[in-house]
Coordinates of C-alpha atoms in Angstrom, one line a residue:
Chain A
M242 CA 0.0 0.0 0.0
N243 CA 2.8 2.4 1.0
N244 CA 4.6 1.6 -2.2
L245 CA 1.5 2.4 -4.2
V246 CA 1.1 5.7 -2.5
E247 CA 4.8 6.4 -3.1
Q248 CA 4.3 5.7 -6.8
I249 CA 1.3 7.9 -7.1
V250 CA 2.8 10.8 -5.2
S251 CA 6.0 10.6 -7.2
W252 CA 4.1 10.8 -10.5
V253 CA 2.0 13.7 -9.2
I254 CA 5.2 15.6 -8.2
V255 CA 6.7 14.9 -11.7
L256 CA 3.5 16.0 -13.5
Y257 CA 3.0 19.0 -11.2
G258 CA 6.5 20.2 -11.8
S259 CA 6.3 19.7 -15.5
A260 CA 2.7 20.6 -16.1
V261 CA 2.3 23.8 -14.1
P262 CA 4.7 26.0 -16.1
A263 CA 3.3 24.7 -19.3
L264 CA -0.3 25.3 -18.1
F265 CA 0.6 28.8 -17.2
V266 CA 1.7 29.4 -20.7
I267 CA -1.3 27.7 -22.3
F268 CA -4.1 29.1 -20.1
L269 CA -2.8 32.3 -18.5
I270 CA -0.8 33.7 -21.4
G271 CA -2.2 31.9 -24.4
I272 CA -1.1 32.3 -28.0
T273 CA -2.6 35.8 -27.9
G274 CA -0.4 36.8 -25.0
L275 CA 2.7 35.4 -26.6
R276 CA 1.9 37.4 -29.7
E277 CA 1.4 40.5 -27.7
I278 CA 4.8 40.3 -25.8
T279 CA 6.8 39.5 -28.9
R280 CA 5.6 42.4 -31.2
Y281 CA 6.2 46.1 -31.3
E282 CA 3.4 48.5 -30.5
T283 CA 3.7 52.3 -30.7
G284 CA 4.5 54.0 -27.4
N285 CA 5.9 57.2 -26.1
T286 CA 7.7 56.4 -22.8
F287 CA 11.4 56.2 -21.9
L288 CA 12.0 52.7 -23.3
Y289 CA 10.4 53.5 -26.6
K290 CA 12.6 56.6 -27.0
L291 CA 15.9 55.0 -26.2
N292 CA 18.3 54.4 -29.1
P293 CA 18.1 50.7 -30.1
V294 CA 21.9 50.3 -29.8
I295 CA 21.7 51.4 -26.2
K296 CA 18.8 49.0 -25.6
L297 CA 20.7 46.1 -27.2
V298 CA 23.8 46.9 -25.1
L299 CA 21.5 47.0 -22.0
T300 CA 20.2 43.5 -22.8
I301 CA 23.7 42.2 -23.1
V302 CA 24.8 43.9 -19.9
V303 CA 21.7 42.5 -18.0
M304 CA 22.8 39.0 -19.3
T305 CA 26.4 39.6 -18.1
V306 CA 25.3 40.8 -14.7
A307 CA 22.9 38.0 -14.2
A308 CA 25.5 35.5 -15.3
T309 CA 28.4 36.8 -13.2
T310 CA 26.7 37.8 -9.9
I311 CA 24.9 36.1 -7.0
W312 CA 21.4 34.8 -7.6
W313 CA 19.6 37.5 -5.6
I314 CA 21.0 40.3 -7.9
G315 CA 19.4 38.3 -10.8
A316 CA 16.2 38.2 -8.7
I317 CA 16.2 42.0 -8.1
L318 CA 16.9 42.6 -11.8
T319 CA 14.0 40.4 -12.7
L320 CA 11.7 42.4 -10.4
I321 CA 12.9 45.7 -11.9
L322 CA 12.5 44.6 -15.4
L323 CA 9.1 43.1 -14.7
L324 CA 7.9 46.4 -13.2
S325 CA 9.2 48.3 -16.2
Y326 CA 6.6 46.5 -18.4
L327 CA 4.1 48.8 -16.6
T328 CA 5.6 51.8 -18.4
L329 CA 4.8 50.3 -21.8
N330 CA 1.8 51.0 -23.9
E331 CA -1.1 48.8 -22.5
G332 CA 1.4 48.3 -19.7
V333 CA -0.8 46.5 -17.2
R334 CA -1.8 43.8 -19.7
K335 CA 1.8 43.4 -20.9
F336 CA 2.9 43.2 -17.3
G337 CA 0.4 40.5 -16.6
Y338 CA 1.6 38.4 -19.5
A339 CA 5.3 39.0 -18.6
F340 CA 4.6 38.1 -15.0
F341 CA 3.1 34.7 -15.9
L342 CA 5.9 34.1 -18.4
T343 CA 8.4 34.9 -15.7
L344 CA 6.7 32.7 -13.2
S345 CA 6.5 29.9 -15.7
T346 CA 10.2 30.4 -16.6
I347 CA 11.2 30.3 -12.9
L348 CA 9.1 27.3 -12.0
G349 CA 10.1 25.5 -15.2
G350 CA 13.7 26.5 -14.8
T351 CA 13.8 25.3 -11.2
W352 CA 12.2 22.0 -12.2
S353 CA 14.4 21.4 -15.2
I354 CA 17.5 21.6 -12.8
A355 CA 16.4 20.4 -9.4
P356 CA 15.5 16.7 -9.8
Y357 CA 18.4 16.1 -12.2
T358 CA 21.2 17.6 -10.2
P359 CA 23.5 15.0 -8.7
L360 CA 24.7 15.1 -5.1
S361 CA 28.3 15.8 -6.3
I362 CA 27.2 19.2 -7.8
L363 CA 25.1 20.1 -4.8
Q364 CA 28.1 19.5 -2.5
L365 CA 30.0 22.0 -4.6
A366 CA 27.1 24.4 -4.6
F367 CA 26.5 24.2 -0.9
P368 CA 29.9 23.4 0.7
N369 CA 28.7 24.5 4.1
V370 CA 25.7 22.2 4.3
K371 CA 26.5 19.0 6.1
Q372 CA 23.2 17.2 5.8
F373 CA 20.9 17.7 2.8
T374 CA 17.2 17.9 3.6
V375 CA 15.5 15.1 1.7
I376 CA 12.0 16.1 0.6
W377 CA 11.0 13.1 -1.4
K378 CA 12.5 9.8 -2.6
F379 CA 11.6 8.8 -6.2
P380 CA 11.2 5.1 -7.2
S381 CA 14.5 3.7 -8.6
Y382 CA 13.1 3.4 -12.2
F383 CA 12.8 7.2 -12.3
Q384 CA 16.5 7.2 -13.1
V385 CA 15.6 6.2 -16.6
M386 CA 14.1 9.7 -17.0
G387 CA 17.3 11.2 -15.6
Y388 CA 15.9 11.8 -12.1
E389 CA 18.1 11.6 -9.0
Q390 CA 16.7 9.2 -6.5
Q391 CA 16.3 11.9 -3.8
L392 CA 14.8 15.3 -4.2
T393 CA 16.4 17.6 -1.7
L394 CA 15.5 21.1 -0.5
E395 CA 19.0 22.2 -1.6
A396 CA 18.4 20.9 -5.1
L397 CA 15.2 23.0 -5.3
I398 CA 17.1 26.1 -4.1
Y399 CA 19.9 25.4 -6.6
G400 CA 17.4 25.2 -9.4
L401 CA 15.7 28.4 -8.3
Q402 CA 19.0 30.2 -8.1
T403 CA 19.9 29.0 -11.6
A404 CA 16.5 30.1 -12.9
F405 CA 17.2 33.7 -11.9
R406 CA 20.0 33.7 -14.4
V407 CA 17.5 33.1 -17.2
A408 CA 14.5 35.2 -16.1
P409 CA 16.1 38.7 -16.3
V410 CA 17.7 37.9 -19.7
L411 CA 14.3 36.8 -21.1
L412 CA 12.5 39.9 -19.8
S413 CA 15.1 42.4 -21.1
A414 CA 15.2 40.7 -24.5
L415 CA 11.4 40.9 -24.8
L416 CA 11.5 44.5 -23.6
F417 CA 13.9 45.3 -26.5
I418 CA 11.6 43.6 -29.0
T419 CA 8.4 45.2 -27.8
T420 CA 9.8 48.7 -27.7
T421 CA 11.8 48.8 -30.9
T422 CA 10.4 49.3 -34.4
G423 CA 11.6 47.0 -37.2
S424 CA 12.9 50.1 -39.1
D425 CA 15.1 51.0 -36.1
I426 CA 16.5 47.5 -35.8
F427 CA 17.3 47.7 -39.5
R428 CA 19.1 51.0 -39.0
M429 CA 20.9 49.6 -36.0
F430 CA 22.2 46.6 -37.9
T431 CA 23.1 48.8 -40.9
K432 CA 25.0 51.1 -38.6
I433 CA 27.1 48.2 -37.2
K434 CA 27.8 47.1 -40.9
I435 CA 25.9 43.8 -40.9
P436 CA 25.4 42.7 -44.5
I437 CA 22.1 43.8 -45.9
A438 CA 20.9 40.2 -46.7
I439 CA 21.4 39.1 -43.1
T440 CA 19.8 42.3 -41.7
F441 CA 16.8 41.7 -44.0
S442 CA 16.4 38.1 -42.9
V443 CA 16.6 39.0 -39.2
L444 CA 14.1 41.8 -39.7
V445 CA 11.7 39.5 -41.5
G446 CA 12.2 36.9 -38.7
I447 CA 11.3 39.5 -36.0
R448 CA 8.2 40.5 -37.9
M449 CA 7.2 36.9 -38.4
I450 CA 7.3 35.7 -34.8
P451 CA 4.1 37.5 -33.6
R452 CA 2.6 36.7 -37.0
I453 CA 3.2 33.0 -36.5
F454 CA 1.4 33.2 -33.1
E455 CA -1.5 35.0 -34.7
L456 CA -1.8 32.4 -37.5
L457 CA -1.5 29.5 -35.0
D458 CA -4.2 31.1 -32.8
T459 CA -6.5 31.5 -35.8
S460 CA -5.9 27.9 -36.9
V461 CA -6.5 26.6 -33.3
K462 CA -9.7 28.6 -33.0
M463 CA -10.9 27.2 -36.4
Q464 CA -10.3 23.7 -35.2
Y465 CA -12.5 24.3 -32.1
I466 CA -15.2 25.9 -34.3
R467 CA -15.1 22.8 -36.4
G468 CA -15.9 20.7 -33.3
L469 CA -12.5 19.8 -31.8
G470 CA -13.3 18.5 -28.2
Y471 CA -17.0 18.9 -28.8
G472 CA -19.0 17.0 -26.1
K473 CA -15.9 16.2 -24.1
P474 CA -15.3 17.4 -20.5
K475 CA -14.1 21.0 -20.4
I476 CA -10.7 20.1 -19.0
I477 CA -10.0 17.6 -21.8
S478 CA -11.4 20.0 -24.4
S479 CA -9.0 22.7 -23.1
L480 CA -6.0 20.4 -23.1
L481 CA -6.7 19.5 -26.7
I482 CA -5.2 22.9 -27.6
V483 CA -1.8 21.1 -27.6
Y484 CA -3.1 18.7 -30.3
A485 CA -4.6 21.7 -32.2
I486 CA -1.2 23.5 -32.2
F487 CA 0.4 20.4 -33.6
E488 CA -2.2 20.2 -36.3
A489 CA -1.8 23.9 -37.1
I490 CA 2.0 23.8 -37.7
I491 CA 2.2 22.5 -41.3
P492 CA -0.7 24.6 -42.7
T493 CA 0.7 27.7 -41.0
M494 CA 4.1 27.0 -42.5
V495 CA 2.8 26.5 -46.0
Y496 CA 0.7 29.7 -45.6
L497 CA 3.7 31.7 -44.6
F498 CA 6.0 30.2 -47.2
R499 CA 3.4 31.0 -49.9
G500 CA 3.1 34.6 -48.5
A501 CA 6.9 34.8 -48.7
K502 CA 6.6 35.3 -52.5
N503 CA 4.6 38.4 -52.1
L504 CA 7.0 39.8 -49.6
A505 CA 10.0 39.0 -51.8
I506 CA 8.3 40.6 -54.9
S507 CA 7.4 43.7 -52.8
A508 CA 11.0 44.0 -51.6
D509 CA 12.4 43.5 -55.1
T510 CA 10.1 46.1 -56.6
R511 CA 11.4 48.6 -54.1
G512 CA 15.0 48.1 -55.3
F513 CA 16.1 45.8 -52.4
R514 CA 19.8 44.9 -52.9
A515 CA 20.1 47.0 -56.0
Y516 CA 22.9 48.6 -54.1
P517 CA 25.1 47.1 -51.4
S518 CA 23.8 49.5 -48.8
R519 CA 20.7 51.5 -48.2
T520 CA 20.2 55.1 -47.4
S521 CA 17.7 56.2 -44.8
L522 CA 15.7 59.4 -44.3
V523 CA 15.9 58.9 -40.6
E524 CA 19.2 58.8 -38.7
L525 CA 19.5 57.1 -35.4
K526 CA 20.2 59.9 -32.9
F527 CA 21.9 59.9 -29.5
T528 CA 19.6 62.0 -27.3
K529 CA 19.6 63.1 -23.6
L530 CA 17.5 60.0 -22.8
D531 CA 20.3 57.8 -24.2
Y532 CA 22.7 59.3 -21.7
Y533 CA 20.4 58.1 -19.0
G534 CA 20.4 54.7 -20.6
L535 CA 24.2 54.9 -20.7
V536 CA 24.2 55.7 -17.0
I537 CA 22.1 52.6 -16.2
I538 CA 24.5 50.5 -18.2
V539 CA 27.5 51.9 -16.4
V540 CA 25.8 51.4 -13.0
L541 CA 25.0 47.7 -13.9
I542 CA 28.6 47.1 -14.9
V543 CA 29.9 48.7 -11.7
L544 CA 27.4 46.7 -9.7
A545 CA 28.7 43.4 -11.3
I546 CA 32.4 44.4 -10.5
V547 CA 31.6 45.5 -6.9
A548 CA 29.5 42.3 -6.3
N549 CA 32.4 40.2 -7.5
L550 CA 34.9 42.1 -5.4
L551 CA 32.7 41.7 -2.3
G552 CA 32.4 37.9 -2.9
F553 CA 28.9 38.0 -4.5
G554 CA 30.0 36.7 -7.8
R555 CA 29.4 33.2 -8.9
T556 CA 30.4 30.4 -11.3
I557 CA 28.7 27.2 -12.4
P558 CA 28.0 25.3 -10.3
Y559 CA 26.8 28.2 -8.2
V560 CA 28.9 28.6 -5.0
G561 CA 27.4 30.8 -2.3
A562 CA 25.0 31.2 0.5
Chain B
M1344 CA 40.1 33.0 -18.7
A1345 CA 36.6 34.4 -19.1
F1346 CA 34.6 36.1 -21.8
N1347 CA 31.0 37.2 -22.0
G1348 CA 30.1 35.6 -18.7
I1349 CA 31.8 32.3 -19.7
K1350 CA 34.7 30.9 -17.7
F1351 CA 36.8 28.7 -19.8
D1352 CA 38.4 25.5 -18.7
T1353 CA 40.6 23.5 -21.1
S1354 CA 42.1 20.9 -18.9
V1355 CA 39.2 18.7 -17.8
P1356 CA 40.2 15.0 -17.9
G1357 CA 38.8 13.3 -21.0
M1358 CA 37.9 16.5 -22.7
V1359 CA 38.3 16.6 -26.5
P1360 CA 41.7 18.5 -26.9
W1361 CA 41.1 22.2 -27.8
E1362 CA 43.6 21.8 -30.7
I1363 CA 41.4 19.3 -32.5
V1364 CA 38.2 21.4 -31.9
T1365 CA 40.1 24.5 -33.2
I1366 CA 41.3 22.6 -36.3
Y1367 CA 37.7 21.5 -37.0
F1368 CA 36.3 25.0 -36.7
I1369 CA 39.2 26.4 -38.9
V1370 CA 38.4 23.8 -41.5
G1371 CA 34.7 24.7 -41.1
L1372 CA 35.4 28.4 -41.5
A1373 CA 37.5 27.6 -44.6
I1374 CA 34.6 25.8 -46.1
V1375 CA 32.3 28.8 -45.3
F1376 CA 34.8 31.2 -47.0
Y1377 CA 34.9 28.8 -50.0
F1378 CA 31.0 28.9 -50.1
A1379 CA 31.1 32.7 -49.8
R1380 CA 33.6 33.1 -52.6
R1381 CA 32.1 30.6 -54.9
F1382 CA 28.4 31.4 -54.3
G1383 CA 28.2 34.3 -51.9
L1384 CA 25.2 35.9 -50.3
K1385 CA 24.3 37.1 -53.8
S1386 CA 23.4 33.6 -54.8
F1387 CA 20.4 33.8 -52.4
T1388 CA 17.5 35.5 -54.1
T1389 CA 15.2 37.7 -52.0
I1390 CA 12.7 34.9 -51.7
D1391 CA 15.4 32.5 -50.4
L1392 CA 16.2 35.1 -47.7
V1393 CA 12.5 35.3 -46.8
Y1394 CA 12.2 31.5 -46.6
I1395 CA 15.3 31.4 -44.4
A1396 CA 13.8 34.1 -42.2
V1397 CA 10.4 32.4 -41.9
G1398 CA 12.1 29.1 -41.0
A1399 CA 14.3 30.8 -38.4
A1400 CA 11.3 32.6 -36.9
F1401 CA 9.3 29.3 -36.8
S1402 CA 12.2 27.6 -35.1
V1403 CA 12.3 30.3 -32.4
V1404 CA 8.6 30.0 -31.8
W1405 CA 8.9 26.2 -31.6
E1406 CA 12.1 25.9 -29.6
F1407 CA 11.4 28.6 -26.9
Y1408 CA 7.6 28.8 -26.6
I1409 CA 5.8 25.7 -27.9
G1410 CA 8.2 22.8 -28.0
S1411 CA 9.9 23.6 -24.7
F1412 CA 6.6 23.5 -22.9
I1413 CA 5.4 20.4 -24.6
G1414 CA 8.7 18.8 -23.8
R1415 CA 8.1 19.2 -20.1
F1416 CA 5.3 16.6 -20.3
L1417 CA 7.8 14.0 -21.6
P1418 CA 10.6 12.2 -19.8
S1419 CA 14.0 13.8 -19.9
T1420 CA 16.1 11.3 -21.8
P1421 CA 18.5 11.5 -24.7
F1422 CA 16.1 9.6 -26.8
I1423 CA 13.6 12.5 -26.8
G1424 CA 14.4 16.1 -27.9
V1425 CA 11.2 17.9 -28.7
G1426 CA 12.7 21.4 -29.0
F1427 CA 15.6 20.2 -31.2
W1428 CA 13.5 18.0 -33.4
G1429 CA 11.1 20.8 -34.2
R1430 CA 14.1 23.0 -35.2
M1431 CA 15.6 20.2 -37.3
F1432 CA 12.3 19.5 -39.1
I1433 CA 11.8 23.2 -39.9
L1434 CA 15.5 23.5 -41.1
L1435 CA 15.0 20.6 -43.5
V1436 CA 11.8 22.2 -44.9
V1437 CA 13.7 25.4 -45.5
A1438 CA 16.6 23.5 -47.1
A1439 CA 14.1 21.8 -49.4
L1440 CA 12.8 25.2 -50.5
V1441 CA 16.1 26.9 -51.1
R1442 CA 18.5 24.0 -52.0
K1443 CA 21.6 26.2 -52.2
P1444 CA 25.0 25.8 -50.5
G1445 CA 25.1 28.0 -47.4
T1446 CA 21.4 27.6 -46.6
G1447 CA 22.1 25.6 -43.4
I1448 CA 24.8 28.0 -42.2
L1449 CA 22.7 31.1 -42.9
S1450 CA 19.6 29.6 -41.4
L1451 CA 21.4 28.7 -38.2
L1452 CA 23.0 32.2 -38.1
I1453 CA 19.6 33.9 -38.4
F1454 CA 18.1 31.5 -35.9
N1455 CA 20.8 32.3 -33.4
I1456 CA 20.5 36.1 -33.8
L1457 CA 16.7 35.8 -33.4
S1458 CA 17.2 33.6 -30.3
D1459 CA 19.5 36.1 -28.8
L1460 CA 17.1 39.0 -29.5
F1461 CA 14.1 37.1 -28.1
F1462 CA 15.6 34.9 -25.4
Y1463 CA 19.3 34.6 -24.7
G1464 CA 20.3 38.3 -24.7
F1465 CA 23.5 37.3 -26.6
G1466 CA 24.8 35.2 -23.7
G1467 CA 27.6 32.9 -24.7
E1468 CA 27.9 34.5 -28.1
P1469 CA 29.6 34.3 -30.6
M1470 CA 30.6 30.8 -29.5
Y1471 CA 27.1 29.2 -29.8
T1472 CA 26.5 30.7 -33.2
I1473 CA 29.8 29.5 -34.5
Y1474 CA 29.3 26.1 -33.0
E1475 CA 25.7 25.6 -34.4
A1476 CA 26.4 27.1 -37.8
L1477 CA 29.6 25.1 -38.4
T1478 CA 28.2 21.8 -37.2
Y1479 CA 24.4 21.4 -38.0
G1480 CA 24.4 24.1 -40.6
L1481 CA 27.6 22.9 -42.3
F1482 CA 26.5 19.3 -42.3
L1483 CA 23.2 20.2 -44.0
D1484 CA 25.1 22.3 -46.6
L1485 CA 27.5 19.4 -47.3
V1486 CA 24.5 17.2 -48.1
I1487 CA 23.1 20.0 -50.3
V1488 CA 26.4 20.1 -52.2
A1489 CA 26.6 16.3 -52.4
S1490 CA 23.0 16.2 -53.9
R1491 CA 24.1 18.9 -56.4
G1492 CA 21.3 21.1 -55.4
K1493 CA 18.7 18.4 -55.9
L1494 CA 18.1 17.9 -52.2
F1495 CA 15.5 15.3 -51.3
G1496 CA 15.2 14.4 -54.9
I1497 CA 13.5 17.7 -55.7
G1498 CA 14.1 18.5 -59.4
Y1499 CA 16.0 15.3 -59.9
K1500 CA 16.0 14.0 -63.5
S1501 CA 17.2 10.8 -65.1
G1502 CA 20.3 10.8 -67.4
N1503 CA 18.2 11.6 -70.5
G1504 CA 16.5 14.6 -68.8
S1505 CA 13.1 12.9 -68.2
S1506 CA 11.4 12.8 -64.8
V1507 CA 12.1 9.8 -62.5
A1508 CA 9.5 7.6 -60.8
T1509 CA 8.0 9.0 -57.6
R1510 CA 9.4 5.9 -55.8
T1511 CA 12.9 7.0 -56.7
V1512 CA 12.4 10.5 -55.5
V1513 CA 10.8 9.4 -52.2
G1514 CA 13.7 6.9 -51.8
L1515 CA 16.3 9.7 -52.3
A1516 CA 14.5 11.8 -49.7
I1517 CA 14.5 9.0 -47.2
L1518 CA 18.1 8.2 -47.8
E1519 CA 19.2 11.9 -47.4
G1520 CA 16.9 12.2 -44.4
V1521 CA 18.7 9.2 -42.7
I1522 CA 22.1 10.7 -43.5
I1523 CA 21.2 14.1 -42.1
G1524 CA 19.6 12.4 -39.0
I1525 CA 22.9 10.5 -38.3
L1526 CA 25.0 13.6 -38.9
F1527 CA 22.8 15.7 -36.6
A1528 CA 23.3 13.2 -33.8
I1529 CA 27.1 13.9 -33.8
P1530 CA 27.6 17.5 -32.6
D1531 CA 25.8 17.5 -29.3
P1532 CA 27.6 14.5 -27.7
I1533 CA 31.0 15.1 -29.2
F1534 CA 31.3 18.9 -29.3
Y1535 CA 29.0 19.9 -26.5
L1536 CA 29.4 17.1 -23.9
G1537 CA 33.1 16.4 -24.9
F1538 CA 34.2 20.0 -25.2
F1539 CA 31.9 23.0 -24.7
R1540 CA 30.3 21.8 -21.4
P1541 CA 33.7 21.1 -19.7
L1542 CA 35.0 24.3 -21.3
I1543 CA 32.2 26.5 -19.9
S1544 CA 31.2 24.8 -16.6
G1545 CA 34.1 22.4 -15.9
A1546 CA 31.7 19.5 -16.3
I1547 CA 33.1 16.0 -15.9
V1548 CA 33.6 14.3 -19.3
N1549 CA 32.2 10.8 -19.4
W1550 CA 32.9 9.0 -22.7
A1551 CA 30.4 6.3 -21.9
T1552 CA 27.7 9.0 -21.7
I1553 CA 29.0 10.6 -24.9
Q1554 CA 28.8 7.2 -26.7
F1555 CA 25.4 6.4 -25.2
D1556 CA 23.9 9.9 -26.1
F1557 CA 25.2 9.6 -29.7
L1558 CA 23.5 6.3 -30.1
A1559 CA 20.4 7.4 -28.3
F1560 CA 20.1 10.6 -30.5
I1561 CA 20.3 8.6 -33.8
P1562 CA 16.8 6.9 -33.8
G1563 CA 14.8 10.2 -33.1
D1564 CA 17.0 12.3 -35.4
V1565 CA 16.8 9.8 -38.2
I1566 CA 12.9 9.6 -37.9
I1567 CA 12.7 13.4 -37.9
G1568 CA 15.2 13.5 -40.8
I1569 CA 13.0 11.3 -42.9
L1570 CA 9.8 13.2 -41.9
G1571 CA 11.5 16.5 -42.5
A1572 CA 12.7 15.4 -45.9
L1573 CA 9.3 14.1 -47.0
A1574 CA 7.5 17.1 -45.6
G1575 CA 10.1 19.3 -47.3
Q1576 CA 9.3 17.6 -50.7
R1577 CA 5.6 18.2 -50.2
I1578 CA 5.9 21.7 -49.0
A1579 CA 8.2 22.6 -51.9
K1580 CA 5.6 21.3 -54.2
A1581 CA 2.7 23.1 -52.4
V1582 CA 4.6 26.4 -52.5
G1583 CA 5.7 25.9 -56.1
Q1584 CA 9.4 25.8 -55.5

């Protein structure tokens, strides 16, 4: 009987850890939410007005700071970046989507590390802990799935700390995308002398990502209209969205590839690649606001240096309190 | 030594010697320069660039937003790689549409730039871009070159210029899909587990794991290789390429 309970609880833990982050994305963000936080919308606040080069450097610096300092600096950066979504156009809604995406990333990130981390790594990560706190013991056959036999509190903390390396980077990258026009990204790449063919492909890719979400959303809705999950319990019907997304992939791909011809013709008729470089009516300017952006970048770099000097830096595996 | 948040370690026991990896990537770069000189970016028409961009965007959507969450419902084992399989499938479809040397490398380059813009924030770059473009991308390009631009049998004609039987074309697609599947199983165990992981995180190198992972990757990658090749054939026909 005990063994049966152990089996059931083990599987519930596994499914809970795996399913909750995914369900956050499916039900609380949805395809519409993903589209919204991956596309540019006009705005007039600080982040929209920053020079794209400054924003790009800021993203890289956030990544560097999160990667080279203790976990709680990454956590503070996550919070600050999350709150800055409130300053965007339709900020509250975007903040909501970003919040659930962050939560999903942190939970998913923790779970993708914690049960798989061997004791030898944990001993390096927590050199001062003499006895690890065992939360649960998985059945031995779970090792086939890569699980360690014991799930410890320290493994969960280690997973959480590692997740805070990813969360601020994701948030800053999406902030860059949601506040920068395609044209500005084009100008930015042109300024740093990236070949026009590569710049063009990157730009088309940036424009396509929210479009793909939009098309997948339409296709999924069409499948529900045609009777997908009809008469089935609501929970089953809702979960069929995963199946519907699978079904939508090839038609969406074909639709986009067919549409590619129109885009190519449109670009060619405007003289695309007639000359090795393009001139622009609008020049990227360095304004007063960009100096503020520059100050933020410098502060972050100084913060990383000071943190490392004070012993709040870290390597992989993370060593610290 | 450290760069861009990565601390390098080149003396982990069992690690692939850095000299061998450097020689591989120098040879890879030489091939890229050869492609660039012989064909260049100019060989790609605007529509080719759009196909590559759409494929890269689709790969980002799959790998970071859809596939990664679906993958959480499945056991973590080297036999299953939902995120990677999706990217591989899409890459093969794009290769079927473009069929020019350089398609693989350029696709991986655009995918990596988009991944950095949307997700990674340029962490670990340019190392990951070089690694992916000169392994997966290069392997795909070598298959394109070997097929003389008739990848997956698309546009393949018999000696006298007449069309060949559907069975032959499907057979060619399956054969090339199998070859690509096996090739795509190589980089992660050899280069990542054997070199980049110990280089970045000082991870222990276990050659039994490397051998096991290589063998475990093959079945899934081969199946996706075949499916991607056949889907590529169909989509190329549907799109009129």
